[in-house]
CSV table of C-alpha atoms in Angstrom, one decimal:
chain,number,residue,atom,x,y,z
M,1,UNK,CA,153.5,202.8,53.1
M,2,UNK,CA,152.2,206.1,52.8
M,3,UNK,CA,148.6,205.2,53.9
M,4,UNK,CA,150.4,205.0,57.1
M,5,UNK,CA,150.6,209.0,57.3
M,6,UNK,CA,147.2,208.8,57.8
M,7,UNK,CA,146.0,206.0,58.7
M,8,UNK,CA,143.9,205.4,62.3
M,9,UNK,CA,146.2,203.9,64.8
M,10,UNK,CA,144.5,202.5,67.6
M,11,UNK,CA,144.9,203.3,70.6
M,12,UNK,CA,148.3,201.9,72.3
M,13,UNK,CA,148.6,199.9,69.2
M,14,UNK,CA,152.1,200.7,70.1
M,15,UNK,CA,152.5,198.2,72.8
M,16,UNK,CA,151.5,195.0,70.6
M,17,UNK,CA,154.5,193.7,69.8
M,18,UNK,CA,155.7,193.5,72.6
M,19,UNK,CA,152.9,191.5,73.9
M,20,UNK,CA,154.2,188.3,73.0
M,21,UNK,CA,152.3,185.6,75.4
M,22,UNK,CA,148.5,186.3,75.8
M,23,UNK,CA,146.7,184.3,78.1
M,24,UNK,CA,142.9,183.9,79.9
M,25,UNK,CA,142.8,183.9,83.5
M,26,UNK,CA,139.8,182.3,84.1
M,27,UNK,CA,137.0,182.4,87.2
M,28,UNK,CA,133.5,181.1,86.8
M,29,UNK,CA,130.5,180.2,89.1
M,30,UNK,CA,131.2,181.3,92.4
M,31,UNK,CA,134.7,179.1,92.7
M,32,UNK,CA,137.2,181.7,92.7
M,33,UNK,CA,139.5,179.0,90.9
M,34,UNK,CA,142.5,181.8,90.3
M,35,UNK,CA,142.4,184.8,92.6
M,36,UNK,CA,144.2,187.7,91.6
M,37,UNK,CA,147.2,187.0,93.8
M,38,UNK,CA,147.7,183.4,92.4
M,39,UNK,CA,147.6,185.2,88.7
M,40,UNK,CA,150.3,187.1,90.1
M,41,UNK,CA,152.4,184.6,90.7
M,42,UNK,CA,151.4,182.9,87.6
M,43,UNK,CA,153.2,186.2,86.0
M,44,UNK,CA,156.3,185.8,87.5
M,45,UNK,CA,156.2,182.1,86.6
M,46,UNK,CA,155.6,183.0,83.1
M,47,UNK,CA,158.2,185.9,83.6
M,48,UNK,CA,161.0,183.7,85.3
M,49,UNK,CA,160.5,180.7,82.3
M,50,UNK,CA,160.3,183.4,79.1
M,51,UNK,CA,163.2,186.1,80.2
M,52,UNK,CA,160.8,188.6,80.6
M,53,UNK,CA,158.9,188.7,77.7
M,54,UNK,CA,155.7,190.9,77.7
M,55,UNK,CA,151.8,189.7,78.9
M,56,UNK,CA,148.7,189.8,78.2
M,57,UNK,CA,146.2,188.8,81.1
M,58,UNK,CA,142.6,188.5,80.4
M,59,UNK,CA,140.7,188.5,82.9
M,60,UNK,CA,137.4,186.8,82.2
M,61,UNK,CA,134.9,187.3,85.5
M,62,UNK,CA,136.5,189.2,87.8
M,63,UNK,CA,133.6,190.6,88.7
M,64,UNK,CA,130.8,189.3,90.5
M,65,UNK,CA,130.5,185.9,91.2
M,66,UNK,CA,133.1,185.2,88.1
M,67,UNK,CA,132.9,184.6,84.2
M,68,UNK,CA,129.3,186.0,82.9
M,69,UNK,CA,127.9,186.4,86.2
M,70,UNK,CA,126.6,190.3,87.3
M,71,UNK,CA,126.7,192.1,83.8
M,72,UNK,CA,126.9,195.1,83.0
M,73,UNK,CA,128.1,196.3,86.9
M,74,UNK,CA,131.4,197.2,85.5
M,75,UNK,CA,133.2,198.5,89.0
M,76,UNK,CA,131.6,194.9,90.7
M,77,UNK,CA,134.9,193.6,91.6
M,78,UNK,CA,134.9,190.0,92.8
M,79,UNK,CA,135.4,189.5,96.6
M,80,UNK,CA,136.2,186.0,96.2
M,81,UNK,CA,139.2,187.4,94.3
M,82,UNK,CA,140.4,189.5,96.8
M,83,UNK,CA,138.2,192.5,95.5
M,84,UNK,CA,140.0,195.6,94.3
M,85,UNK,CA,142.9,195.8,96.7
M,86,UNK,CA,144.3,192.7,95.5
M,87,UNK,CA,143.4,192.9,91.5
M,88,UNK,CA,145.2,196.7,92.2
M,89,UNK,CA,148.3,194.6,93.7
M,90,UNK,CA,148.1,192.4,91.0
M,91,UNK,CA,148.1,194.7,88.5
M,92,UNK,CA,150.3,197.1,90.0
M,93,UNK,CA,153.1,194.5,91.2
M,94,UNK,CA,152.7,192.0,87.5
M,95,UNK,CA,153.5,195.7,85.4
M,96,UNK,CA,157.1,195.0,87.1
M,97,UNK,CA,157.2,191.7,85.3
M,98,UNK,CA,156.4,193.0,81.6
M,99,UNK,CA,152.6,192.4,82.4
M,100,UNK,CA,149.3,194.0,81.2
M,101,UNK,CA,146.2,193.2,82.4
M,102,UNK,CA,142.6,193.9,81.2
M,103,UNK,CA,139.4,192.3,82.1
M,104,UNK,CA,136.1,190.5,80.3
M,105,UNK,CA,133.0,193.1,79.8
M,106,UNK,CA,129.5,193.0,78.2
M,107,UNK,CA,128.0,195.3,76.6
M,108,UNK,CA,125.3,193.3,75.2
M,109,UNK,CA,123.0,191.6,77.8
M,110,UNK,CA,122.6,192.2,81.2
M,111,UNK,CA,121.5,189.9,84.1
M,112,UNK,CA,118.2,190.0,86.3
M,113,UNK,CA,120.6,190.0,89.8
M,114,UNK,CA,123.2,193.1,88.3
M,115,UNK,CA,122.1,196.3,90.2
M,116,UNK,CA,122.5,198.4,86.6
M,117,UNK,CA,119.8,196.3,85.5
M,118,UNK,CA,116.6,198.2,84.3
M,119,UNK,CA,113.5,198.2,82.2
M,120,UNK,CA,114.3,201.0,80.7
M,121,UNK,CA,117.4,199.4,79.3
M,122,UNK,CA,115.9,196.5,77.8
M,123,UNK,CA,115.4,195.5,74.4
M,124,UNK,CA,112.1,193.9,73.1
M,125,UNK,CA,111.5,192.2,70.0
M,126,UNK,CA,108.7,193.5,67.6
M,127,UNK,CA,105.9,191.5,69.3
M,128,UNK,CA,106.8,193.1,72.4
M,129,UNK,CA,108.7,190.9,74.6
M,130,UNK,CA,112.1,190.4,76.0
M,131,UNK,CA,115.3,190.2,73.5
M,132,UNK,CA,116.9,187.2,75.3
M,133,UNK,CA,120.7,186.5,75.4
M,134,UNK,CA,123.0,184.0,76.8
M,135,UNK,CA,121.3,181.5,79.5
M,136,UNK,CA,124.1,179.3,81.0
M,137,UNK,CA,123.9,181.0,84.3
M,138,UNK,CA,121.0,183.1,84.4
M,139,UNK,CA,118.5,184.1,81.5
M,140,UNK,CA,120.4,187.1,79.8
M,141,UNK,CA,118.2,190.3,78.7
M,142,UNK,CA,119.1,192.1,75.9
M,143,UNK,CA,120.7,195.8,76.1
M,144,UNK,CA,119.0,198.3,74.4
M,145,UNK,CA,122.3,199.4,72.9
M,146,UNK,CA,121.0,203.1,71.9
M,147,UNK,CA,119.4,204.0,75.1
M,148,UNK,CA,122.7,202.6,77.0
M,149,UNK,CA,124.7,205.1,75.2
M,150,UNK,CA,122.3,208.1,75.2
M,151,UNK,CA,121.2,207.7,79.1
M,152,UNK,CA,124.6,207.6,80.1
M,153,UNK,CA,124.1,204.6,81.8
M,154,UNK,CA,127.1,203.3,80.0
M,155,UNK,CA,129.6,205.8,80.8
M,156,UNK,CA,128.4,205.9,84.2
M,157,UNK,CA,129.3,201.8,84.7
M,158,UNK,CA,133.2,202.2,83.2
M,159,UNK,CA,133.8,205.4,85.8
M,160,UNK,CA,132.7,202.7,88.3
M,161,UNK,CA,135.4,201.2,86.8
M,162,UNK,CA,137.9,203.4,86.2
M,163,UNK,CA,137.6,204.5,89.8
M,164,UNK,CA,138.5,201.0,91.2
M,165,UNK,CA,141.4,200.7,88.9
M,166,UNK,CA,142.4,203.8,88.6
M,167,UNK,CA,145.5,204.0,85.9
M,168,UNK,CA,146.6,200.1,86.5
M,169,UNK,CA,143.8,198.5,84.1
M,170,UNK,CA,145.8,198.5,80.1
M,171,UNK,CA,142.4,197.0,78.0
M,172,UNK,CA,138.7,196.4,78.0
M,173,UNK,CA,137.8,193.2,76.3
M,174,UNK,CA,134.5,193.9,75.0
M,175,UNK,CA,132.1,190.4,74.6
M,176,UNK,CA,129.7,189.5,71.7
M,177,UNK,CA,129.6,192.7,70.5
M,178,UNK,CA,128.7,193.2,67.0
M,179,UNK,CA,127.1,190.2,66.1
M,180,UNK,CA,123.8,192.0,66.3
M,181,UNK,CA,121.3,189.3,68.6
M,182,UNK,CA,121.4,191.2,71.7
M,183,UNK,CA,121.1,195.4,71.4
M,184,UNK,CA,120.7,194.9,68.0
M,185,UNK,CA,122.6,198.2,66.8
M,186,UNK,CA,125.9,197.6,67.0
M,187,UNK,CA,126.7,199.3,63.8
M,188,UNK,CA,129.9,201.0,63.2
M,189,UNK,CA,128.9,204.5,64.2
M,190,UNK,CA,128.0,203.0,67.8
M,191,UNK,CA,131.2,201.0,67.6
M,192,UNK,CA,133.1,204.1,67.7
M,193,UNK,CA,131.5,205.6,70.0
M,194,UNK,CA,131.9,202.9,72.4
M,195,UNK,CA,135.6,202.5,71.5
M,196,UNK,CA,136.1,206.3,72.1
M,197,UNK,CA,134.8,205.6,75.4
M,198,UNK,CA,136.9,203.1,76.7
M,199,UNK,CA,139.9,204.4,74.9
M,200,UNK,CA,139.3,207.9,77.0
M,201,UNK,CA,139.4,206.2,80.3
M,202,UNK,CA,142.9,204.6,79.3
M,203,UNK,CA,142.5,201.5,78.0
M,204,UNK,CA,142.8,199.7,75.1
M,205,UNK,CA,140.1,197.9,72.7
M,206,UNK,CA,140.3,194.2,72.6
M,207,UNK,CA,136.9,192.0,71.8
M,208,UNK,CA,135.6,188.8,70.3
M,209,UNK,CA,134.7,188.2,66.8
M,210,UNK,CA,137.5,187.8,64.2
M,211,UNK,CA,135.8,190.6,62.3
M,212,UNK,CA,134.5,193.1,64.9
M,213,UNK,CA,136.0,196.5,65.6
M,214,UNK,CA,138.4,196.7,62.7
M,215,UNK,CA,138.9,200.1,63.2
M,216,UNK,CA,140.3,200.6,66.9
M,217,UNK,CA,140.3,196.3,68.1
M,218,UNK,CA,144.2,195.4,69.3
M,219,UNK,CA,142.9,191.4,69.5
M,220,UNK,CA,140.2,189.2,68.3
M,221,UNK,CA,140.0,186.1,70.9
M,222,UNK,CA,138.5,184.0,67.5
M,223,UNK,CA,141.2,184.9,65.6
M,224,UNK,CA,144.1,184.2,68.3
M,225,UNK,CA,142.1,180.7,70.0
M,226,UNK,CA,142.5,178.9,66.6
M,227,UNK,CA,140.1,176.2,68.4
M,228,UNK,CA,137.7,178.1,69.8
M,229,UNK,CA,134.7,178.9,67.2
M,230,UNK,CA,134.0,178.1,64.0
M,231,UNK,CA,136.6,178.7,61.1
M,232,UNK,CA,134.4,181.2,59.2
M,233,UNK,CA,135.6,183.8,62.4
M,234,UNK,CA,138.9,183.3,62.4
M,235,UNK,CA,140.3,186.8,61.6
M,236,UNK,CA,140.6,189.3,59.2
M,237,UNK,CA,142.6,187.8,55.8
M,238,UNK,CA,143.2,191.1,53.8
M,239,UNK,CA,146.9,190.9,52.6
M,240,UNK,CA,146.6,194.9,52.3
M,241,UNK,CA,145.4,195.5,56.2
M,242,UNK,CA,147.7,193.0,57.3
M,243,UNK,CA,150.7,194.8,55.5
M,244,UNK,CA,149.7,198.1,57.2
M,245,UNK,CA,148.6,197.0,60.6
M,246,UNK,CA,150.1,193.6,61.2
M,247,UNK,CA,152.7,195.7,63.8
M,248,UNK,CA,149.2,197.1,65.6
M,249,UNK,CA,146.7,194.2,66.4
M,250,UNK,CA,146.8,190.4,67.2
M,251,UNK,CA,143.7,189.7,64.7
M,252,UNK,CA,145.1,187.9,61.3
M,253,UNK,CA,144.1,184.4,60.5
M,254,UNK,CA,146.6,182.0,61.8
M,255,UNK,CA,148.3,179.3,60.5
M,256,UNK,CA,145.7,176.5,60.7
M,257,UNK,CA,145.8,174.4,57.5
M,258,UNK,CA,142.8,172.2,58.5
M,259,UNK,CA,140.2,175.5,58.2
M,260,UNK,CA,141.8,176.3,54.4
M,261,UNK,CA,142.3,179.4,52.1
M,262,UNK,CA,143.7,182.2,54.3
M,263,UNK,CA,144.6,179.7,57.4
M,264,UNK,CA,147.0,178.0,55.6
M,265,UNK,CA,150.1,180.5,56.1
M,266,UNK,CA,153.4,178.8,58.0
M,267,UNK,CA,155.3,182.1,57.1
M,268,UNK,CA,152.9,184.5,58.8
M,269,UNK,CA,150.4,182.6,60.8
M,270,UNK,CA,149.4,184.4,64.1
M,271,UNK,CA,149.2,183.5,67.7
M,272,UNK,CA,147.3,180.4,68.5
M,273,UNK,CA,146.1,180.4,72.5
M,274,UNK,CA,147.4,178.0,75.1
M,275,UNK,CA,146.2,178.8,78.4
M,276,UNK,CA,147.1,177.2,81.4
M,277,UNK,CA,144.2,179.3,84.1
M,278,UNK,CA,141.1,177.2,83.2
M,279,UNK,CA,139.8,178.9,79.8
M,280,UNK,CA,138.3,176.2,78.1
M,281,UNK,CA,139.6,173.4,80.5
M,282,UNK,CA,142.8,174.1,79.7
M,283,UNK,CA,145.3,173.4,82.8
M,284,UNK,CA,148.7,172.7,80.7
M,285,UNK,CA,151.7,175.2,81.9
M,286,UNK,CA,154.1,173.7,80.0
M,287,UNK,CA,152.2,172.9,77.1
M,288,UNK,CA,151.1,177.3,77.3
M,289,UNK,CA,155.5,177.2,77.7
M,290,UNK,CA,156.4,175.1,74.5
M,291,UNK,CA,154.0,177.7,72.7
């Protein structure tokens, strides 16, 4: 109890409890399948069935031409959407409903088609040629993670950002990062400096892996989407963190019996996803209701 004194407490680790229902708004390949107004009104749905209680929207593509699509152009905010007026709107009007919203960035790779993409940015492998990265769309490059940072190339994509959302955007959810196969030097010293970044344009740290960002991460999607990757991922287990920080962060293993040891917890548990906007196929509002 003392630790706490002084103890890091990430930033607007303040609002997590009240963030009860966490959710992925989903838009991928060109479809627009929820434009921002429509996951506005999915907010006051949500609002009008729960009394209120508090969200958290992730927006995963809404930039570009949706999910994955456009990396690293940060401030590229999808016209199919609605662009920036509406995603402002959205954000602006769903605060009134107990809303936050934050949106899906990489980090990691970059695409051939994203006007931030450069040569000098990329990462090669030791024989000399290209660090590849995720291919579902478009053949991802790797993002030489160092130069990024140093060149200010980086900082210069989140103002882009930051000057479409102004002060209406509550989290960055950072993708892939720390698991080392695309820039390669995700280490913690980089780590913080990228958190320090996002957390001094406002917003809050959310990314991927159960055991990435410790330090300054509000939410771990592996450890919160008890289905979605493989159960070595899903969160951090330490009794001791979780008694000092299970107030700040939505990151402990959740109770999952099938995956064993630390996923077998009906008193504690944590939150286990049920979206209802497309993430994973899912399409179930009452089922994302019930949970």
């Amino acid at each position: 109890i003392a630790y706490r004194d002084i103890m890091n407490n990430p930033y607007k680790s303040e609002e997590v409890p009240e963030l009860v229902a966490w959710r992925i708004a989903m838009n991928f390949g060109s479809q627009a399948q929820n434009p921002f107004l429509t996951t506005l009104d999915n907010v006051k749905k949500v609002a009008l069935n729960t009394d209120g209680l508090g969200q958290s929207v992730l927006l995963k593509g809404y930039g570009n031409e949706g999910h994955d699509s456009g990396h690293p152009d940060y401030g590229d905010i999808g016209q199919r959407l609605g662009g920036a007026d509406d995603m402002n709107t959205m954000m602006e009007e769903g605060s009134k409903y107990g809303a936050r919203f934050g949106v899906h960035v990489n980090a990691s790779e970059m695409y051939p088609e994203a006007k931030a993409f450069s040569e000098d940015m990329v990462r090669r492998n030791s024989a000399g040629g290209l660090s590849y990265g995720w291919n579902w769309l478009d053949q991802g490059v790797g993002i030489d993670g160092i130069y990024d940072l140093a060149s200010g190339s980086r900082v210069s994509r989140f103002a882009d950002l930051s000057k479409e959302v102004g002060d209406n955007m509550d989290f960055i959810y950072l993708d892939v990062w720390g698991n080392l196969t695309s820039s390669g030097s995700e280490d913690s010293w980089e780590t913080r400096k990228m958190s320090k970044m996002i957390n001094d344009n406002g917003w809050r740290m959310t990314t991927e892996w159960g055991s990435g960002n410790e330090y300054d991460s509000t939410f771990q999607h592996w450890a919160a989407d008890l289905t979605y990757g493989g159960y070595t991922s899903k969160g951090e287990n330490s009794e001791v963190m979780r008694f000092l920080r299970n107030h700040q962060k939505d990151s402990w293993v959740g109770d999952y019996p099938q995956y064993g040891g630390a996923a077998n917890a009906p008193l504690l548990g944590g939150y286990n996803m049920k979206d209802f906007e497309g993430w994973q196929g899912r399409n179930d509002y009452a089922a994302y209701i019930k949970n």
